[in-house]
Structures are given as C-alpha cells and as structure tokens.
Coordinates of C-alpha atoms (C1' of nucleotides) in Angstrom, one line a residue:
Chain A
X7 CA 0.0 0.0 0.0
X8 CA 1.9 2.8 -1.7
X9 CA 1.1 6.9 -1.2
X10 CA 0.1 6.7 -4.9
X11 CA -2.7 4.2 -4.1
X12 CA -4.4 5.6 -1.4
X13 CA -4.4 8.8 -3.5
X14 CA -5.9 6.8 -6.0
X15 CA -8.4 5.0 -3.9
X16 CA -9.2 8.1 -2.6
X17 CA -10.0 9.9 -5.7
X18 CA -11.9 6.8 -7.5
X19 CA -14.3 6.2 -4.1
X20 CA -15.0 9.1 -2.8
X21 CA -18.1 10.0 -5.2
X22 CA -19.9 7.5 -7.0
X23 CA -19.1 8.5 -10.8
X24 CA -18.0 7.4 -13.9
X25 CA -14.9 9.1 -15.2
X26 CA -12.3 8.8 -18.1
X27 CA -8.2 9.0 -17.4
X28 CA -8.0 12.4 -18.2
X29 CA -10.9 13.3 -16.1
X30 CA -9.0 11.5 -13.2
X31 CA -5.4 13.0 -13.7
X32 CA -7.3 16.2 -14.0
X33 CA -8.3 16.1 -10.0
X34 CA -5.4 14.7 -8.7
X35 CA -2.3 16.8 -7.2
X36 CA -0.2 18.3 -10.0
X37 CA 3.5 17.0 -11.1
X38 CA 5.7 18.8 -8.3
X39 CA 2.4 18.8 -5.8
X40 CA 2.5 16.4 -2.7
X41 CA 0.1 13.3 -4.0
X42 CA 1.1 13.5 -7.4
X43 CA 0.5 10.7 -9.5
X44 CA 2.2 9.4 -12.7
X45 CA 0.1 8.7 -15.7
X46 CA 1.3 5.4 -15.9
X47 CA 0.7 4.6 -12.6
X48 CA -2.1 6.0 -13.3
X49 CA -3.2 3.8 -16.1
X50 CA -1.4 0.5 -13.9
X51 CA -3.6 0.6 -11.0
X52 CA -6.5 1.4 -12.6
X53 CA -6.4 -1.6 -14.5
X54 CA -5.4 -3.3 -11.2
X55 CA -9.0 -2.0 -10.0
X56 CA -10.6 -3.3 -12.5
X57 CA -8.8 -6.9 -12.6
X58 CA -9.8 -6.8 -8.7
X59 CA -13.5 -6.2 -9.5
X60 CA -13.4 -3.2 -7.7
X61 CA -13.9 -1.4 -11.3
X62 CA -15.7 -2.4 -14.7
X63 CA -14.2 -0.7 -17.6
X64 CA -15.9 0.3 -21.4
X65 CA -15.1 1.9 -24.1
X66 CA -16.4 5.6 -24.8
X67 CA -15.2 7.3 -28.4
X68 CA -12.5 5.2 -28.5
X69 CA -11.3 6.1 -24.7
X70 CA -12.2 3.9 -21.4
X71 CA -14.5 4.9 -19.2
X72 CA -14.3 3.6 -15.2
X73 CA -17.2 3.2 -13.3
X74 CA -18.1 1.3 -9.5
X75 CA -18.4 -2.0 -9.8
X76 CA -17.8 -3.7 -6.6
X77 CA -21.0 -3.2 -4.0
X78 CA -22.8 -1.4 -6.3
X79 CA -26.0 -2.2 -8.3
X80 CA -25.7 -2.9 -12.2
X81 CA -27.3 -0.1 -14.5
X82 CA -27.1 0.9 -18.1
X83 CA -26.6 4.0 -19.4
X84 CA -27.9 6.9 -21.8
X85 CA -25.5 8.5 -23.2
X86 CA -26.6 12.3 -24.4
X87 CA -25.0 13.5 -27.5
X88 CA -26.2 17.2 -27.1
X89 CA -24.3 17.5 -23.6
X90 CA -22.1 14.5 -23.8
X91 CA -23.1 13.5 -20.8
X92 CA -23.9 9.7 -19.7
X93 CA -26.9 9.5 -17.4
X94 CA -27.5 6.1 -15.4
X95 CA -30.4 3.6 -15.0
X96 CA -31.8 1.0 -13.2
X97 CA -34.4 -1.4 -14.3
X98 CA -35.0 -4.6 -13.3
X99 CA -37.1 -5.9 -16.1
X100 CA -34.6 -5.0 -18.7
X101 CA -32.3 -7.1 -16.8
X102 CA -34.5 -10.2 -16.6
X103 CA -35.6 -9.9 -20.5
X104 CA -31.9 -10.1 -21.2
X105 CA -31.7 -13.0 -18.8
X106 CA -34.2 -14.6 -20.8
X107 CA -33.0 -13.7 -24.1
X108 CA -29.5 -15.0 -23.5
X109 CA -31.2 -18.5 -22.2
X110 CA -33.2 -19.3 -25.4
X111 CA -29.7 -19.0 -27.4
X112 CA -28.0 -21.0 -24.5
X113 CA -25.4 -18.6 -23.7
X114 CA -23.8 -17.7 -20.2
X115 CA -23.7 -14.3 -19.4
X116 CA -20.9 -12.4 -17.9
X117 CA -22.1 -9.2 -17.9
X118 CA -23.8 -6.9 -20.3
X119 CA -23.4 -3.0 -21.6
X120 CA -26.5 -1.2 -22.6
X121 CA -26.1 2.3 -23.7
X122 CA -28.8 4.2 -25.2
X123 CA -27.7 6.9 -27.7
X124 CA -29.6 10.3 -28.2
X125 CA -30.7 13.1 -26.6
X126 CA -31.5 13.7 -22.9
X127 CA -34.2 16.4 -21.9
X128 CA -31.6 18.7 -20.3
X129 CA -29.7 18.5 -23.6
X130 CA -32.5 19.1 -25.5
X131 CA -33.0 22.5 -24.3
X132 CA -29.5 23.7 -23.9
X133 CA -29.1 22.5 -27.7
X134 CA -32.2 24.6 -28.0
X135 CA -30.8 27.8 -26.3
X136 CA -27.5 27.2 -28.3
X137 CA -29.3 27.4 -30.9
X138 CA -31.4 30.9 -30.4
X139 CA -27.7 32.8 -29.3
X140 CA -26.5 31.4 -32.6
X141 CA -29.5 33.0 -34.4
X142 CA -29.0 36.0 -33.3
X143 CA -25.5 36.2 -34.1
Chain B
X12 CA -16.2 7.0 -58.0
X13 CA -12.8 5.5 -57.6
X14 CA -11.5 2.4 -58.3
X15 CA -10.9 1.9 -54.5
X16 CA -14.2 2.7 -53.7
X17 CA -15.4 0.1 -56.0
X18 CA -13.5 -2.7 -54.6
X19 CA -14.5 -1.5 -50.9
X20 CA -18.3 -0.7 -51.3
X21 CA -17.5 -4.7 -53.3
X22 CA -15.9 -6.5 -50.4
X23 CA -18.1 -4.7 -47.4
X24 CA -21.5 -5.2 -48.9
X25 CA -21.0 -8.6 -50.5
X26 CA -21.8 -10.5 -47.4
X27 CA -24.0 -9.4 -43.7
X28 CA -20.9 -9.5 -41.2
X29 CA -19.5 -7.3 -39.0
X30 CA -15.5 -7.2 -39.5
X31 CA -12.8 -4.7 -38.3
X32 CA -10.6 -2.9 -40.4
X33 CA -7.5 -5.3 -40.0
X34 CA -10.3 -8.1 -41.4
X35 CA -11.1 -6.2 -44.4
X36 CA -8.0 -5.1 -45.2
X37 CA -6.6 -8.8 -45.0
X38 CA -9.5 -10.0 -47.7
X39 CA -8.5 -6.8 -49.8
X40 CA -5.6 -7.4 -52.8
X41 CA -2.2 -6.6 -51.3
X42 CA 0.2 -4.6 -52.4
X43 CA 1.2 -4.3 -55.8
X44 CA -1.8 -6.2 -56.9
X45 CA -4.7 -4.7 -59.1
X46 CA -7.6 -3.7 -56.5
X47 CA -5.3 -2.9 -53.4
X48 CA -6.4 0.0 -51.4
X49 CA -4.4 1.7 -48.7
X50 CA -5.1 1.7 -45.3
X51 CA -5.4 5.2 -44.7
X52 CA -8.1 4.8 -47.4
X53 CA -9.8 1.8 -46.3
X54 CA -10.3 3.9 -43.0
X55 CA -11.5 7.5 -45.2
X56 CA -13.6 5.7 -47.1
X57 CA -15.2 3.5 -43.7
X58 CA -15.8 6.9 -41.9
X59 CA -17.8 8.1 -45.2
X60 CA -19.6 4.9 -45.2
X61 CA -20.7 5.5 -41.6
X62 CA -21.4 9.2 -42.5
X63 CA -23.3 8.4 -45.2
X64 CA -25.6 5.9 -43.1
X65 CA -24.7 2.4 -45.1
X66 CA -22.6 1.3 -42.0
X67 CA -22.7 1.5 -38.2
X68 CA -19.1 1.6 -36.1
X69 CA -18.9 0.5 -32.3
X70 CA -15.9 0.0 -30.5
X71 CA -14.8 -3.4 -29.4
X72 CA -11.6 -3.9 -27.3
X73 CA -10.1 -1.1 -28.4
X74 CA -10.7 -1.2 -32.0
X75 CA -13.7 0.0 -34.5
X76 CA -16.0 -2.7 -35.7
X77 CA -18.5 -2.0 -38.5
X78 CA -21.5 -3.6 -39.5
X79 CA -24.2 -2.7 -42.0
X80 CA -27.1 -0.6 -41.5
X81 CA -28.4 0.7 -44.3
X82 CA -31.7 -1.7 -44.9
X83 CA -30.6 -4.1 -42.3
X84 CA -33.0 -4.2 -39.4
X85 CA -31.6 -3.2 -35.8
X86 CA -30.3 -6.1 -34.1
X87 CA -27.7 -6.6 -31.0
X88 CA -25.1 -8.9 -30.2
X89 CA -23.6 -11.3 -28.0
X90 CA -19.8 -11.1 -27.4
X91 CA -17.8 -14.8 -26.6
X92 CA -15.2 -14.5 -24.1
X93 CA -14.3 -18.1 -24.9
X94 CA -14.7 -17.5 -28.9
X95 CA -14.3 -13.8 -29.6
X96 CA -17.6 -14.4 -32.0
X97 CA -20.1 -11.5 -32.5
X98 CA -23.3 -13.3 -32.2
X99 CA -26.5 -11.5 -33.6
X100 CA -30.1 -11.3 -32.6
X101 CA -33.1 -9.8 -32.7
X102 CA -35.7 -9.3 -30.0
X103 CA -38.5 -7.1 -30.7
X104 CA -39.7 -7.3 -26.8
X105 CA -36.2 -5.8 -26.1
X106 CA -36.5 -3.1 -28.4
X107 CA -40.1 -1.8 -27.4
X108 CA -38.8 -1.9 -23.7
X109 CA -36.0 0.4 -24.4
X110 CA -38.1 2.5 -26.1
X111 CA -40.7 2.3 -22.8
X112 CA -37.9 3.4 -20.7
X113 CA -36.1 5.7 -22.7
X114 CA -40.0 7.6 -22.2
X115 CA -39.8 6.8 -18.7
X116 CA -36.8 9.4 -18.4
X117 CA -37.9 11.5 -21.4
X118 CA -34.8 10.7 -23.8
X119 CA -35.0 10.9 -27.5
X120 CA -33.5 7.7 -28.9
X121 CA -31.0 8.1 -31.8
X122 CA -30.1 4.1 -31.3
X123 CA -28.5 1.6 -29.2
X124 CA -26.0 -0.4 -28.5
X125 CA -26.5 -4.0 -26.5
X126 CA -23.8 -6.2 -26.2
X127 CA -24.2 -9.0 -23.9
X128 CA -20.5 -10.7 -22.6
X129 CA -20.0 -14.6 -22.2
X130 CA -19.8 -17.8 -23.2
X131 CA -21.9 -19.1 -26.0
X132 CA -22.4 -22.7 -26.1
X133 CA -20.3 -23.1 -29.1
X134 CA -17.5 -21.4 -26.8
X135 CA -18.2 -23.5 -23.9
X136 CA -17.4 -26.5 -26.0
X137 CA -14.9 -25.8 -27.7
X138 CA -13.2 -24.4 -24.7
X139 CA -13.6 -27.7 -22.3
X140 CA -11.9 -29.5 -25.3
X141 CA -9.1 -27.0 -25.0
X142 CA -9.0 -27.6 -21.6
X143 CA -9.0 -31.4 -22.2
X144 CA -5.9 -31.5 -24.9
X145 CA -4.2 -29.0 -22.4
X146 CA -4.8 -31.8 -19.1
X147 CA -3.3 -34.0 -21.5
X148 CA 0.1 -32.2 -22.1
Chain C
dT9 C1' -8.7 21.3 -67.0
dT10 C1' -10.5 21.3 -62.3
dC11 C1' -11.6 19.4 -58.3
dT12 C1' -11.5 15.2 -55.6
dT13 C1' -9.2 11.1 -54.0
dT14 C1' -5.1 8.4 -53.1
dG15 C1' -0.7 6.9 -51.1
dC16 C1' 3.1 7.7 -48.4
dA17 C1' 5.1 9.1 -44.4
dA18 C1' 4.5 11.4 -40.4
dA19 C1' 1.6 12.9 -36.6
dT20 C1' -1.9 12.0 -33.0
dT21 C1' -4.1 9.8 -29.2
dC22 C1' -4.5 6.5 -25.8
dT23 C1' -2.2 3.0 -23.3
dT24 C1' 1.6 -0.1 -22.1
dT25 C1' 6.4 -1.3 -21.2
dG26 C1' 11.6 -1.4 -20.0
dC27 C1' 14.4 -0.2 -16.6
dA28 C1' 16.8 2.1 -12.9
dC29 C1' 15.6 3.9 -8.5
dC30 C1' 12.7 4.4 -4.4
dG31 C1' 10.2 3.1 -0.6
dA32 C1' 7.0 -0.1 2.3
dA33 C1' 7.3 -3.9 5.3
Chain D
dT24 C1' 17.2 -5.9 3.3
dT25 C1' 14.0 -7.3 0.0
dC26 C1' 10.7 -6.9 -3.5
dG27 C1' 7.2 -4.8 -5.4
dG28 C1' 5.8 0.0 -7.0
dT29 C1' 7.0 4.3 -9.3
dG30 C1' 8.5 7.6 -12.7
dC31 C1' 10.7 8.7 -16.9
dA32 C1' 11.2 8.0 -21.5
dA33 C1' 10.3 5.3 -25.1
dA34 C1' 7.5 1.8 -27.4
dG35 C1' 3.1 0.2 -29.3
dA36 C1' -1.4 0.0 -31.4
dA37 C1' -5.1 2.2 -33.8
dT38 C1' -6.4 6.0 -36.4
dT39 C1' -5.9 10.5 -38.7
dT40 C1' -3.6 14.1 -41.4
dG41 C1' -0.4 17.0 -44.6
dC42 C1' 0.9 17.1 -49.0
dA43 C1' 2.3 16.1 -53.6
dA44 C1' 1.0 13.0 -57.3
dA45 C1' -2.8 10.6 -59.7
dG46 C1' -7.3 10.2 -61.4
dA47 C1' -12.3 11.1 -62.3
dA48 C1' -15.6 14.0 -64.7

DNA sequence: TTCTTTGCAAATTCTTTGCACCGAA
DNA sequence: TTCGGTGCAAAGAATTTGCAAAGAA
C-alpha cells in the first residue's frame, strides 16, 4: 500500500461517478504537488481495480471509461449527444428480459453494456438555447 | 467513384458480417496487386460509409468494428469471451422496452448499443476440449 | 482542366512497457 | 534488506492528417 494508491483510492471512491483517465489526472495533485501521481501509474492501477472487481471498464469514443463496480448495483446507461453527458439507470425488467434472451440461445452471461444513444431532456434544451444565441449572431 | 471505392463498397456489402478494419483489409488485394487499397483509405472511405448511413461503427476492445445498417434491421449482439464471436439477434420485446424506458426518463433515442459478454455454447465446448488437450500435455 | 481522391510518411491519441531507483514492510 | 511499485522516457497499437501526385468528370 503505496502513497500513490491511497491517492488513487481516494479519488476513485470518494463520489460514486463514472470518469475517463483524463478526467481522473485532471483532480489529482499536479506534477511537483505532494500526492502527485504518474500517468502510468495511473493507467497501472486502474487496471489493477478493475482486474480486482473493484472497477468495470468500457469503451467511450474510442477512450475507457471507469465506473463502481464492486458493491454497487448494475445499471445501463444513456449517453446524451447534445451534452455528452452519460446519465445512469436501473431497471430490473430490462435485466430479466436479457436473462431470458441470453437463455433461449443458451449462452452464459458475464455481464452486459447497454447504452442508449440520443438526446436527454436537459440536452435538449441547452441544444435549444445554443441554438437561439447562434440566431441571433 | 474510384476504383478503390469500387473494390471497398464490393468486399463490405458482398456478405452481412460485421469485420474490423484489419479483417477487411486482409480480404482486400495486397500490395502491388490490381484492386489494393491503402489503409489510410480503407479507413476514409469507412468513416464516409458510416457518414453516409450504409454502416454503423462501435468499439470493441479497443478497436472499430463495423457492421451494416443501411436496410438491415436493428439487431444486437452477444460477445464470446471463450470464442471472440459477434453473435447477432433480434428481440422485438427488447427493443419496445428500451423505447418504454427511454419515455420513462424523457430521452429521445437516436439508437443503441446491447452487447451482452459470455460464453456461447459453441464457446463452452470448444473451450472444455481445450482444456481437455491442455490436461493431457 | 479542375476538383477530388489516393498513397506515403509522419503525426496524434491513448495506453503499455523497460528499466533504474525508491520506498513499504 | 528485499521486493514490489513508481517515474521517466520510449515503445506500441489504432487511427488520422499533410501534402504532392494521380485520377475522375
């Protein structure tokens, strides 16, 4: 148990969110600061997180994305294109139909990853605003 | 209308399977022979495909998959750990759900993206015969 | 001819790795 | 003291871009 890790630890539990490595290095102590963090160490015990199940891991425009796994519920996502933001879910039927979908082709299931693409109702009317100021330009 | 083009619109739209670029690329003529096309424009043209609506991209450990869209009906996958296969389906119970929810928390889908992670049953098999040759060794 | 597309090489972005040094136990 | 962990710089993998040459219309 390094300084580096319970930085790290710190950082990653303290709020329930999902976050990119950028968004991560971003909140940590800069280079020089006391708790300052390397990106590759960065980048090594994250993947340690994950490998531990403390973390599950996707892909997001071609980066990864970190989320809770361990002691927390499994969701799905939408993910609004307006505000690029990703907005969480829970619903229990979704997760049985899939259950019983993956059973009529025989197959195991591991996990899943749902994410619903479009536009949330908050992005929908700061698109909308956007667009007025634009008009009037 | 290029020559390039040609072969590529050719080789993607002959058959209904998803592939990556590396796939393609490897069915493609190689260089020096008639019909080769670059990588840097097997990957300009696959953007304009997906621009252009005929193809849909999503990310797959690390790396872009593609699969048609244009007049092939929405579908989503399961993902083999044991395999690496794509598997498709369709579920029209799934679909109308989504949509349910997605009105729940008044989101405006553009589309989704489902893939389920396991073992298929193909997978399973062929993986305890693995393991069988491997007790062997 | 004119404007677009291609190919090459180089640049980018994200992530991982080699290796000497440091620090927890 | 002993290993595992860290930081730096460099390597990798996937994808994109600048630019001059080639090609379609």
């Amino acid at each position: 148990m390094t300084e580096q890790r319970k930085v790290l630890l710190q950082h990653v539990f303290e709020r329930h969110q999902h976050f990119d490595v950028d968004e991560l290095i971003e909140q940590l102590p800069k280079r020089g600061e006391a708790g300052h963090v390397s990106r590759p160490t960065v980048y090594r015990t994250l993947n340690e997180f994950v490998e531990a199940g403390l973390l599950r891991r996707f892909e997001l425009d071609g980066r990864s994305v970190y989320e809770h796994d361990y002691g927390y519920p499994a969701h799905d996502h939408f993910y609004c294109d307006k505000s690029g933001k990703l907005i969480e879910f829970h619903n229990r039927e979704l997760v049985e139909l899939i259950e019983k979908i993956a059973q009529q082709y025989d197959f195991q299931i591991a996990s899943h990853r749902l994410i619903i693409y479009g536009a949330s109702k908050e992005g929908r009317e700061a698109s909308r605003r956007t667009k007025r100021r634009q008009d009037m330009i």
